[in-house]
Amino acid sequence: MLRYCRSELPAFLTCLRRAVEIESPTNSPADVSRLARFFAKELKRLHGKVKVLRHPTAGSSVWAEFWPEKRPRKSVLVLGHLDTVWDKGTLRRMPFRTRGGRAYGPGILDMKSGLACGLWAIRALRELGISPSTPVRFFFNSDEETASRAFRKQIFAEARRARAVLVLEPAAAGGALKTARKGVGEYRITVYGRAAHAGIEPGAGVNAIAELARLLLRIEQLARPLRGLTLNVGLIQGGTRSNVIPERATAVVDVRVPRKKDGEAIERKVRRLRPVHPEARLEITGGINRPPMDRARALRLFRKARALGRALGMELEEASTGGGSDGNFTAALGIPTLDGLGGVGEGAHALSEHVIISELPRRVALLAALIATL
Ligand SMILES: [Zn+2]
């Protein structure tokens, strides 16, 4: 398996380059759909039954099925996302390139190398005449980077038909697999005050910015960093000009929760917030949109991957992360889920984003071995 995967590395890199050069920012559905069609074509060439799933506002997702005739019917689900956080045109200042054993480009680590690993794992199994004992299904989602709203139902439905979910997100540092992820939430907090002339009748106004500032200090105190419960006020907007008492101010807060009950506690506390000024009005929308991925769901799969990894000369560690993925959903449904099976590298969402080229054949071989033996 490993020998085959190593011999295929040049072809793999060509495919990876093509995927990186089809830019696919979440906010540009037509571009995400173009990448969907690219992967659909590649999956078809591997004799998969393939569907491109359209959506009225988001880009298309890709669904594929291999070995549908196998019994038992419960599949191995390979999960990935097509979208990236990089705006269209990033390629001009951050082109695909290889240097010093690394391959660079927007979305190459998160997660186009992972998608290519999925493709090549099937190719390896086909070429070596290895047939898994269950059907294998793929779901490449189009809007993971913005909370996976468009195809969430379909992902849930596929997960329920699966015995195990393998997520192609990048590996943690040193190639570690991800066995736990924090839950993710987002709250949009808007304060409505009353506008007035700041000089002529300052007492007639209710300052929404001042009110929001007081609230944010209280919100920051809800964090429990030692327990891993963190908050970030990441965005703030309000006011029109300095001589007008602002009528409206909004903040968006990102929340990360290690356990389900932390999410429930935060939800209760945020909903209980009240304005200090009796005439200010508060509107809170949002909530926890990805439940935590519980390590217990991953352990059996991780042990299996570690044993297979040893046979491939890898010493695989496990890691937990504050970042969410679609694995959060499948684990919360109770389906065994192992994450971080994609490329090994650094700089996801950063200009230095890259994968280590020599690790790619082993990642493909590991994925193929998992698919073949689950
Ligand atoms: Zn990702």
mmCIF file of C-alpha atoms and ligand atoms in Angstrom:
data_model
loop_
_atom_site.group_PDB
_atom_site.id
_atom_site.type_symbol
_atom_site.label_atom_id
_atom_site.label_comp_id
_atom_site.label_asym_id
_atom_site.label_seq_id
_atom_site.Cartn_x
_atom_site.Cartn_y
_atom_site.Cartn_z
ATOM 1 C CA MET A 1 0.000 0.000 0.000
ATOM 2 C CA LEU A 2 2.675 2.464 1.033
ATOM 3 C CA ARG A 3 4.826 1.623 -1.988
ATOM 4 C CA TYR A 4 1.863 2.255 -4.276
ATOM 5 C CA CYS A 5 1.029 5.560 -2.562
ATOM 6 C CA ARG A 6 4.649 6.736 -2.839
ATOM 7 C CA SER A 7 4.773 5.891 -6.531
ATOM 8 C CA GLU A 8 1.617 7.952 -7.062
ATOM 9 C CA LEU A 9 2.943 11.080 -5.316
ATOM 10 C CA PRO A 10 3.656 13.091 -8.517
ATOM 11 C CA ALA A 11 0.118 12.441 -9.831
ATOM 12 C CA PHE A 12 -1.276 13.269 -6.381
ATOM 13 C CA LEU A 13 0.537 16.624 -6.385
ATOM 14 C CA THR A 14 -0.802 17.445 -9.842
ATOM 15 C CA CYS A 15 -4.335 16.782 -8.609
ATOM 16 C CA LEU A 16 -3.701 18.807 -5.440
ATOM 17 C CA ARG A 17 -2.387 21.703 -7.492
ATOM 18 C CA ARG A 18 -5.500 21.700 -9.675
ATOM 19 C CA ALA A 19 -7.728 21.690 -6.580
ATOM 20 C CA VAL A 20 -5.810 24.586 -4.992
ATOM 21 C CA GLU A 21 -5.962 26.571 -8.229
ATOM 22 C CA ILE A 22 -9.750 26.344 -8.253
ATOM 23 C CA GLU A 23 -10.269 28.965 -5.546
ATOM 24 C CA SER A 24 -13.343 28.198 -3.437
ATOM 25 C CA PRO A 25 -14.185 30.845 -0.834
ATOM 26 C CA THR A 26 -17.361 29.998 1.128
ATOM 27 C CA ASN A 27 -18.894 33.332 0.126
ATOM 28 C CA SER A 28 -18.598 32.610 -3.600
ATOM 29 C CA PRO A 29 -21.033 29.746 -4.351
ATOM 30 C CA ALA A 30 -20.217 29.619 -8.083
ATOM 31 C CA ASP A 31 -16.534 28.999 -7.295
ATOM 32 C CA VAL A 32 -17.252 26.387 -4.632
ATOM 33 C CA SER A 33 -19.525 24.655 -7.147
ATOM 34 C CA ARG A 34 -16.690 24.630 -9.685
ATOM 35 C CA LEU A 35 -14.515 22.733 -7.205
ATOM 36 C CA ALA A 36 -17.482 20.434 -6.480
ATOM 37 C CA ARG A 37 -17.669 19.558 -10.184
ATOM 38 C CA PHE A 38 -13.907 18.944 -10.258
ATOM 39 C CA PHE A 39 -14.082 16.423 -7.405
ATOM 40 C CA ALA A 40 -17.289 14.883 -8.761
ATOM 41 C CA LYS A 41 -15.461 14.140 -12.007
ATOM 42 C CA GLU A 42 -12.466 12.649 -10.193
ATOM 43 C CA LEU A 43 -14.719 10.456 -8.025
ATOM 44 C CA LYS A 44 -16.591 9.281 -11.127
ATOM 45 C CA ARG A 45 -13.311 8.226 -12.713
ATOM 46 C CA LEU A 46 -12.923 5.882 -9.723
ATOM 47 C CA HIS A 47 -16.261 4.283 -10.661
ATOM 48 C CA GLY A 48 -18.194 5.879 -7.820
ATOM 49 C CA LYS A 49 -21.870 6.677 -7.971
ATOM 50 C CA VAL A 50 -21.632 10.468 -7.706
ATOM 51 C CA LYS A 51 -24.120 13.294 -7.181
ATOM 52 C CA VAL A 52 -23.501 17.033 -7.186
ATOM 53 C CA LEU A 53 -26.001 18.478 -4.696
ATOM 54 C CA ARG A 54 -27.048 22.016 -5.531
ATOM 55 C CA HIS A 55 -28.252 24.653 -3.109
ATOM 56 C CA PRO A 56 -30.071 27.928 -3.840
ATOM 57 C CA THR A 57 -27.684 30.167 -1.877
ATOM 58 C CA ALA A 58 -24.604 28.074 -0.968
ATOM 59 C CA GLY A 59 -22.197 26.311 -3.320
ATOM 60 C CA SER A 60 -22.755 22.690 -4.387
ATOM 61 C CA SER A 61 -21.728 19.742 -2.253
ATOM 62 C CA VAL A 62 -20.566 16.353 -3.549
ATOM 63 C CA TRP A 63 -21.893 12.958 -2.517
ATOM 64 C CA ALA A 64 -20.347 9.703 -3.718
ATOM 65 C CA GLU A 65 -20.744 6.028 -3.024
ATOM 66 C CA PHE A 66 -18.366 3.107 -3.570
ATOM 67 C CA TRP A 67 -18.961 -0.625 -3.106
ATOM 68 C CA PRO A 68 -22.729 -0.151 -2.543
ATOM 69 C CA GLU A 69 -23.338 -3.898 -2.855
ATOM 70 C CA LYS A 70 -21.505 -4.706 0.379
ATOM 71 C CA ARG A 71 -23.228 -6.075 3.479
ATOM 72 C CA PRO A 72 -23.716 -4.893 6.172
ATOM 73 C CA ARG A 73 -25.234 -1.759 4.702
ATOM 74 C CA LYS A 74 -23.828 0.645 7.306
ATOM 75 C CA SER A 75 -21.125 2.615 5.539
ATOM 76 C CA VAL A 76 -17.824 4.214 6.321
ATOM 77 C CA LEU A 77 -18.455 7.924 5.767
ATOM 78 C CA VAL A 78 -15.546 10.071 4.570
ATOM 79 C CA LEU A 79 -16.295 13.700 5.374
ATOM 80 C CA GLY A 80 -14.646 16.836 4.009
ATOM 81 C CA HIS A 81 -15.346 20.414 2.951
ATOM 82 C CA LEU A 82 -14.741 22.173 -0.359
ATOM 83 C CA ASP A 83 -14.803 25.758 0.869
ATOM 84 C CA THR A 84 -11.886 27.807 2.186
ATOM 85 C CA VAL A 85 -11.557 31.030 4.194
ATOM 86 C CA TRP A 86 -9.532 32.641 1.380
ATOM 87 C CA ASP A 87 -11.086 35.352 -0.781
ATOM 88 C CA LYS A 88 -10.976 34.982 -4.534
ATOM 89 C CA GLY A 89 -7.763 36.401 -5.947
ATOM 90 C CA THR A 90 -5.600 35.212 -3.005
ATOM 91 C CA LEU A 91 -3.874 32.865 -5.431
ATOM 92 C CA ARG A 92 -2.128 35.830 -7.049
ATOM 93 C CA ARG A 93 -0.124 36.637 -3.911
ATOM 94 C CA MET A 94 -0.096 33.088 -2.559
ATOM 95 C CA PRO A 95 0.233 30.789 -5.609
ATOM 96 C CA PHE A 96 0.575 27.026 -5.434
ATOM 97 C CA ARG A 97 4.270 26.289 -5.086
ATOM 98 C CA THR A 98 6.571 23.631 -3.658
ATOM 99 C CA ARG A 99 9.722 24.506 -1.789
ATOM 100 C CA GLY A 100 11.859 22.706 0.793
ATOM 101 C CA GLY A 101 9.625 19.648 0.835
ATOM 102 C CA ARG A 102 6.482 21.693 1.436
ATOM 103 C CA ALA A 103 3.568 22.598 -0.807
ATOM 104 C CA TYR A 104 1.986 26.024 -0.321
ATOM 105 C CA GLY A 105 -1.297 27.594 -1.400
ATOM 106 C CA PRO A 106 -4.641 28.878 -0.132
ATOM 107 C CA GLY A 107 -6.665 26.058 1.436
ATOM 108 C CA ILE A 108 -3.956 23.457 0.799
ATOM 109 C CA LEU A 109 -3.900 22.303 4.418
ATOM 110 C CA ASP A 110 -7.510 23.174 5.294
ATOM 111 C CA MET A 111 -8.451 21.051 3.496
ATOM 112 C CA LYS A 112 -7.736 20.428 -0.166
ATOM 113 C CA SER A 113 -4.900 18.000 0.637
ATOM 114 C CA GLY A 114 -7.408 16.086 2.792
ATOM 115 C CA LEU A 115 -9.890 15.853 -0.074
ATOM 116 C CA ALA A 116 -7.125 14.620 -2.369
ATOM 117 C CA CYS A 117 -6.129 12.017 0.278
ATOM 118 C CA GLY A 118 -9.725 10.746 0.240
ATOM 119 C CA LEU A 119 -9.651 10.449 -3.530
ATOM 120 C CA TRP A 120 -6.290 8.684 -3.544
ATOM 121 C CA ALA A 121 -7.278 6.253 -0.813
ATOM 122 C CA ILE A 122 -10.064 4.961 -3.070
ATOM 123 C CA ARG A 123 -7.682 4.896 -6.035
ATOM 124 C CA ALA A 124 -5.165 2.852 -4.011
ATOM 125 C CA LEU A 125 -7.818 0.338 -2.954
ATOM 126 C CA ARG A 126 -9.052 0.013 -6.554
ATOM 127 C CA GLU A 127 -5.560 -0.334 -8.039
ATOM 128 C CA LEU A 128 -4.471 -2.924 -5.468
ATOM 129 C CA GLY A 129 -7.701 -4.896 -5.816
ATOM 130 C CA ILE A 130 -8.688 -4.410 -2.176
ATOM 131 C CA SER A 131 -12.398 -4.324 -1.530
ATOM 132 C CA PRO A 132 -13.662 -3.010 1.841
ATOM 133 C CA SER A 133 -16.307 -5.000 3.675
ATOM 134 C CA THR A 134 -18.852 -2.157 3.839
ATOM 135 C CA PRO A 135 -20.006 0.556 1.426
ATOM 136 C CA VAL A 136 -17.878 3.722 1.480
ATOM 137 C CA ARG A 137 -19.583 7.088 1.082
ATOM 138 C CA PHE A 138 -18.116 10.531 0.610
ATOM 139 C CA PHE A 139 -19.657 13.865 1.529
ATOM 140 C CA PHE A 140 -17.744 16.993 0.536
ATOM 141 C CA ASN A 141 -19.583 19.913 2.125
ATOM 142 C CA SER A 142 -19.666 23.410 0.610
ATOM 143 C CA ASP A 143 -20.051 25.752 3.601
ATOM 144 C CA GLU A 144 -18.141 24.273 6.552
ATOM 145 C CA GLU A 145 -16.229 27.478 7.226
ATOM 146 C CA THR A 146 -19.502 29.323 7.951
ATOM 147 C CA ALA A 147 -21.106 26.788 10.309
ATOM 148 C CA SER A 148 -22.397 24.183 7.779
ATOM 149 C CA ARG A 149 -25.976 25.415 7.559
ATOM 150 C CA ALA A 150 -26.784 24.568 3.924
ATOM 151 C CA PHE A 151 -26.281 20.779 3.990
ATOM 152 C CA ARG A 152 -26.492 20.027 7.690
ATOM 153 C CA LYS A 153 -29.554 17.794 7.310
ATOM 154 C CA GLN A 154 -27.894 15.725 4.583
ATOM 155 C CA ILE A 155 -24.731 15.337 6.688
ATOM 156 C CA PHE A 156 -26.847 14.152 9.640
ATOM 157 C CA ALA A 157 -28.700 11.691 7.399
ATOM 158 C CA GLU A 158 -25.445 10.276 5.969
ATOM 159 C CA ALA A 159 -23.917 9.981 9.425
ATOM 160 C CA ARG A 160 -26.910 7.992 10.673
ATOM 161 C CA ARG A 161 -26.318 5.493 7.845
ATOM 162 C CA ALA A 162 -22.652 5.127 8.852
ATOM 163 C CA ARG A 163 -20.782 2.848 11.253
ATOM 164 C CA ALA A 164 -17.835 5.231 11.378
ATOM 165 C CA VAL A 165 -16.978 8.727 10.171
ATOM 166 C CA LEU A 166 -13.480 9.645 8.970
ATOM 167 C CA VAL A 167 -12.936 13.413 8.760
ATOM 168 C CA LEU A 168 -10.341 14.759 6.324
ATOM 169 C CA GLU A 169 -9.509 17.924 8.288
ATOM 170 C CA PRO A 170 -5.767 18.599 8.681
ATOM 171 C CA ALA A 171 -3.789 16.700 11.291
ATOM 172 C CA ALA A 172 -2.839 18.386 14.562
ATOM 173 C CA ALA A 173 0.834 19.283 15.198
ATOM 174 C CA GLY A 174 3.215 16.468 14.277
ATOM 175 C CA GLY A 175 0.528 14.538 12.394
ATOM 176 C CA ALA A 176 -1.631 13.780 15.448
ATOM 177 C CA LEU A 177 -5.221 12.673 14.894
ATOM 178 C CA LYS A 178 -8.012 14.717 16.450
ATOM 179 C CA THR A 179 -10.101 12.825 18.966
ATOM 180 C CA ALA A 180 -11.850 15.752 20.680
ATOM 181 C CA ARG A 181 -13.034 19.165 19.576
ATOM 182 C CA LYS A 182 -14.648 21.969 21.502
ATOM 183 C CA GLY A 183 -18.189 23.014 20.714
ATOM 184 C CA VAL A 184 -18.572 26.339 18.933
ATOM 185 C CA GLY A 185 -21.112 29.094 19.401
ATOM 186 C CA GLU A 186 -21.712 32.616 18.205
ATOM 187 C CA TYR A 187 -23.870 35.333 19.713
ATOM 188 C CA ARG A 188 -24.853 38.613 18.091
ATOM 189 C CA ILE A 189 -25.704 41.155 20.781
ATOM 190 C CA THR A 190 -27.441 44.345 19.738
ATOM 191 C CA VAL A 191 -28.283 47.241 22.041
ATOM 192 C CA TYR A 192 -30.957 49.741 20.994
ATOM 193 C CA GLY A 193 -30.743 53.157 22.690
ATOM 194 C CA ARG A 194 -32.040 56.547 21.597
ATOM 195 C CA ALA A 195 -30.359 59.101 19.341
ATOM 196 C CA ALA A 196 -30.033 62.736 20.432
ATOM 197 C CA HIS A 197 -27.785 65.736 19.786
ATOM 198 C CA ALA A 198 -24.701 65.249 21.938
ATOM 199 C CA GLY A 199 -24.358 69.006 22.567
ATOM 200 C CA ILE A 200 -27.880 70.370 22.660
ATOM 201 C CA GLU A 201 -29.769 67.737 24.603
ATOM 202 C CA PRO A 202 -27.335 65.085 25.853
ATOM 203 C CA GLY A 203 -29.758 63.978 28.556
ATOM 204 C CA ALA A 204 -32.401 62.993 25.989
ATOM 205 C CA GLY A 205 -30.299 60.210 24.491
ATOM 206 C CA VAL A 206 -29.583 56.635 25.522
ATOM 207 C CA ASN A 207 -26.052 55.731 24.419
ATOM 208 C CA ALA A 208 -26.137 52.247 22.886
ATOM 209 C CA ILE A 209 -22.328 52.016 22.655
ATOM 210 C CA ALA A 210 -21.827 52.790 26.353
ATOM 211 C CA GLU A 211 -24.499 50.257 27.220
ATOM 212 C CA LEU A 212 -22.911 47.589 25.006
ATOM 213 C CA ALA A 213 -19.489 48.272 26.529
ATOM 214 C CA ARG A 214 -20.861 47.618 30.025
ATOM 215 C CA LEU A 215 -22.494 44.400 28.834
ATOM 216 C CA LEU A 216 -19.299 43.158 27.173
ATOM 217 C CA LEU A 217 -17.386 43.422 30.450
ATOM 218 C CA ARG A 218 -20.002 41.155 31.995
ATOM 219 C CA ILE A 219 -19.862 38.756 29.042
ATOM 220 C CA GLU A 220 -16.064 38.438 29.335
ATOM 221 C CA GLN A 221 -16.526 37.279 32.911
ATOM 222 C CA LEU A 222 -18.513 34.264 31.722
ATOM 223 C CA ALA A 223 -15.293 32.659 30.398
ATOM 224 C CA ARG A 224 -13.601 29.877 32.380
ATOM 225 C CA PRO A 225 -10.253 29.655 30.597
ATOM 226 C CA LEU A 226 -8.769 27.116 33.004
ATOM 227 C CA ARG A 227 -11.603 24.744 32.120
ATOM 228 C CA GLY A 228 -11.233 25.505 28.411
ATOM 229 C CA LEU A 229 -14.386 27.603 28.163
ATOM 230 C CA THR A 230 -13.330 30.704 26.235
ATOM 231 C CA LEU A 231 -15.023 33.735 24.693
ATOM 232 C CA ASN A 232 -13.911 36.272 22.126
ATOM 233 C CA VAL A 233 -15.653 39.555 21.344
ATOM 234 C CA GLY A 234 -14.445 39.539 17.765
ATOM 235 C CA LEU A 235 -16.499 42.224 16.106
ATOM 236 C CA ILE A 236 -18.106 45.480 17.194
ATOM 237 C CA GLN A 237 -20.128 48.071 15.323
ATOM 238 C CA GLY A 238 -22.135 51.110 16.366
ATOM 239 C CA GLY A 239 -22.774 54.801 16.087
ATOM 240 C CA THR A 240 -22.900 57.215 13.172
ATOM 241 C CA ARG A 241 -20.844 60.304 14.149
ATOM 242 C CA SER A 242 -19.247 61.743 17.256
ATOM 243 C CA ASN A 243 -21.868 64.438 17.927
ATOM 244 C CA VAL A 244 -24.780 61.997 17.827
ATOM 245 C CA ILE A 245 -25.627 59.829 20.788
ATOM 246 C CA PRO A 246 -25.613 56.384 19.168
ATOM 247 C CA GLU A 247 -28.919 54.655 18.733
ATOM 248 C CA ARG A 248 -27.558 51.218 18.034
ATOM 249 C CA ALA A 249 -24.480 49.081 18.744
ATOM 250 C CA THR A 250 -23.751 45.425 17.976
ATOM 251 C CA ALA A 251 -21.092 42.967 19.071
ATOM 252 C CA VAL A 252 -20.467 39.429 17.830
ATOM 253 C CA VAL A 253 -19.034 36.994 20.353
ATOM 254 C CA ASP A 254 -17.389 33.636 19.579
ATOM 255 C CA VAL A 255 -17.746 30.968 22.276
ATOM 256 C CA ARG A 256 -15.836 27.657 22.663
ATOM 257 C CA VAL A 257 -17.098 25.004 25.057
ATOM 258 C CA PRO A 258 -15.285 21.792 26.022
ATOM 259 C CA ARG A 259 -18.424 19.993 27.206
ATOM 260 C CA LYS A 260 -22.103 20.002 26.335
ATOM 261 C CA LYS A 261 -23.091 21.239 29.771
ATOM 262 C CA ASP A 262 -20.727 24.232 29.445
ATOM 263 C CA GLY A 263 -22.658 25.163 26.312
ATOM 264 C CA GLU A 264 -25.958 24.914 28.155
ATOM 265 C CA ALA A 265 -24.628 27.053 31.017
ATOM 266 C CA ILE A 266 -23.342 29.757 28.647
ATOM 267 C CA GLU A 267 -26.647 29.753 26.804
ATOM 268 C CA ARG A 268 -28.543 30.312 30.074
ATOM 269 C CA LYS A 269 -26.197 33.091 31.219
ATOM 270 C CA VAL A 270 -26.181 34.961 27.917
ATOM 271 C CA ARG A 271 -29.992 34.841 27.716
ATOM 272 C CA ARG A 272 -30.198 36.226 31.231
ATOM 273 C CA LEU A 273 -28.267 39.416 30.369
ATOM 274 C CA ARG A 274 -30.230 42.623 30.866
ATOM 275 C CA PRO A 275 -29.325 46.214 29.969
ATOM 276 C CA VAL A 276 -28.197 48.523 32.779
ATOM 277 C CA HIS A 277 -30.004 51.626 31.492
ATOM 278 C CA PRO A 278 -33.761 51.179 32.019
ATOM 279 C CA GLU A 279 -34.568 52.628 28.582
ATOM 280 C CA ALA A 280 -32.062 50.558 26.582
ATOM 281 C CA ARG A 281 -33.308 47.454 24.802
ATOM 282 C CA LEU A 282 -31.306 44.317 24.193
ATOM 283 C CA GLU A 283 -31.585 41.779 21.367
ATOM 284 C CA ILE A 284 -29.564 38.550 21.463
ATOM 285 C CA THR A 285 -29.469 36.086 18.573
ATOM 286 C CA GLY A 286 -27.346 33.017 17.858
ATOM 287 C CA GLY A 287 -26.271 30.198 20.135
ATOM 288 C CA ILE A 288 -24.101 27.092 20.224
ATOM 289 C CA ASN A 289 -24.036 25.904 16.603
ATOM 290 C CA ARG A 290 -21.643 22.945 16.888
ATOM 291 C CA PRO A 291 -21.759 20.626 19.898
ATOM 292 C CA PRO A 292 -18.419 19.441 21.345
ATOM 293 C CA MET A 293 -16.857 16.319 19.789
ATOM 294 C CA ASP A 294 -16.540 13.885 22.656
ATOM 295 C CA ARG A 295 -13.285 11.915 22.873
ATOM 296 C CA ALA A 296 -15.207 8.790 23.870
ATOM 297 C CA ARG A 297 -16.657 8.637 20.327
ATOM 298 C CA ALA A 298 -13.188 8.533 18.799
ATOM 299 C CA LEU A 299 -11.176 6.232 21.031
ATOM 300 C CA ARG A 300 -11.876 2.895 19.388
ATOM 301 C CA LEU A 301 -11.183 4.332 15.940
ATOM 302 C CA PHE A 302 -8.063 6.067 17.189
ATOM 303 C CA ARG A 303 -6.621 2.827 18.612
ATOM 304 C CA LYS A 304 -7.272 1.109 15.313
ATOM 305 C CA ALA A 305 -5.636 3.946 13.372
ATOM 306 C CA ARG A 306 -2.643 3.886 15.698
ATOM 307 C CA ALA A 307 -2.129 0.156 15.131
ATOM 308 C CA LEU A 308 -2.430 0.562 11.346
ATOM 309 C CA GLY A 309 -0.106 3.575 11.526
ATOM 310 C CA ARG A 310 2.594 1.506 13.256
ATOM 311 C CA ALA A 311 2.524 -0.934 10.361
ATOM 312 C CA LEU A 312 3.150 2.090 8.095
ATOM 313 C CA GLY A 313 6.021 3.362 10.251
ATOM 314 C CA MET A 314 4.046 6.171 11.910
ATOM 315 C CA GLU A 315 3.733 6.817 15.633
ATOM 316 C CA LEU A 316 0.335 8.511 15.758
ATOM 317 C CA GLU A 317 -0.594 10.667 18.734
ATOM 318 C CA GLU A 318 -4.034 11.990 19.589
ATOM 319 C CA ALA A 319 -4.915 15.639 20.099
ATOM 320 C CA SER A 320 -7.838 17.834 21.035
ATOM 321 C CA THR A 321 -8.561 21.216 19.499
ATOM 322 C CA GLY A 322 -10.661 24.338 20.013
ATOM 323 C CA GLY A 323 -11.571 24.442 16.327
ATOM 324 C CA GLY A 324 -14.845 22.917 15.159
ATOM 325 C CA SER A 325 -15.510 20.683 12.141
ATOM 326 C CA ASP A 326 -18.396 18.674 10.712
ATOM 327 C CA GLY A 327 -17.082 15.848 12.922
ATOM 328 C CA ASN A 328 -18.645 17.713 15.859
ATOM 329 C CA PHE A 329 -22.090 16.923 14.428
ATOM 330 C CA THR A 330 -21.496 13.275 13.611
ATOM 331 C CA ALA A 331 -19.932 12.566 17.024
ATOM 332 C CA ALA A 332 -22.869 14.283 18.763
ATOM 333 C CA LEU A 333 -25.193 11.859 16.932
ATOM 334 C CA GLY A 334 -23.304 9.045 18.650
ATOM 335 C CA ILE A 335 -21.459 7.863 15.524
ATOM 336 C CA PRO A 336 -17.775 6.934 16.089
ATOM 337 C CA THR A 337 -15.826 9.803 14.515
ATOM 338 C CA LEU A 338 -12.104 10.232 13.943
ATOM 339 C CA ASP A 339 -10.820 13.588 12.730
ATOM 340 C CA GLY A 340 -7.552 15.070 11.502
ATOM 341 C CA LEU A 341 -6.913 12.386 8.858
ATOM 342 C CA GLY A 342 -5.944 14.923 6.178
ATOM 343 C CA GLY A 343 -2.619 16.595 5.425
ATOM 344 C CA VAL A 344 0.158 17.372 7.883
ATOM 345 C CA GLY A 345 1.425 20.940 7.899
ATOM 346 C CA GLU A 346 1.002 24.368 9.418
ATOM 347 C CA GLY A 347 -0.686 27.691 8.913
ATOM 348 C CA ALA A 348 -4.371 26.874 8.367
ATOM 349 C CA HIS A 349 -6.133 30.229 7.706
ATOM 350 C CA ALA A 350 -2.683 31.927 7.555
ATOM 351 C CA LEU A 351 -0.474 33.171 4.701
ATOM 352 C CA SER A 352 2.101 30.471 5.486
ATOM 353 C CA GLU A 353 -0.428 27.651 4.915
ATOM 354 C CA HIS A 354 1.383 24.518 3.698
ATOM 355 C CA VAL A 355 1.546 20.722 3.794
ATOM 356 C CA ILE A 356 4.615 18.507 4.204
ATOM 357 C CA ILE A 357 4.874 16.607 0.940
ATOM 358 C CA SER A 358 6.648 13.489 2.256
ATOM 359 C CA GLU A 359 3.807 12.864 4.743
ATOM 360 C CA LEU A 360 1.123 12.668 2.048
ATOM 361 C CA PRO A 361 1.670 9.052 0.870
ATOM 362 C CA ARG A 362 1.491 7.767 4.459
ATOM 363 C CA ARG A 363 -1.701 9.729 5.122
ATOM 364 C CA VAL A 364 -3.292 8.220 2.006
ATOM 365 C CA ALA A 365 -2.126 4.727 2.990
ATOM 366 C CA LEU A 366 -3.472 5.155 6.533
ATOM 367 C CA LEU A 367 -6.850 6.307 5.255
ATOM 368 C CA ALA A 368 -7.046 3.458 2.736
ATOM 369 C CA ALA A 369 -6.094 0.939 5.419
ATOM 370 C CA LEU A 370 -8.780 2.302 7.762
ATOM 371 C CA ILE A 371 -11.436 2.194 5.043
ATOM 372 C CA ALA A 372 -10.414 -1.347 4.098
ATOM 373 C CA THR A 373 -10.514 -2.745 7.622
ATOM 374 C CA LEU A 374 -13.435 -0.983 9.326
HETATM 375 ZN ZN ZN B 1 -11.406 22.734 7.679
#
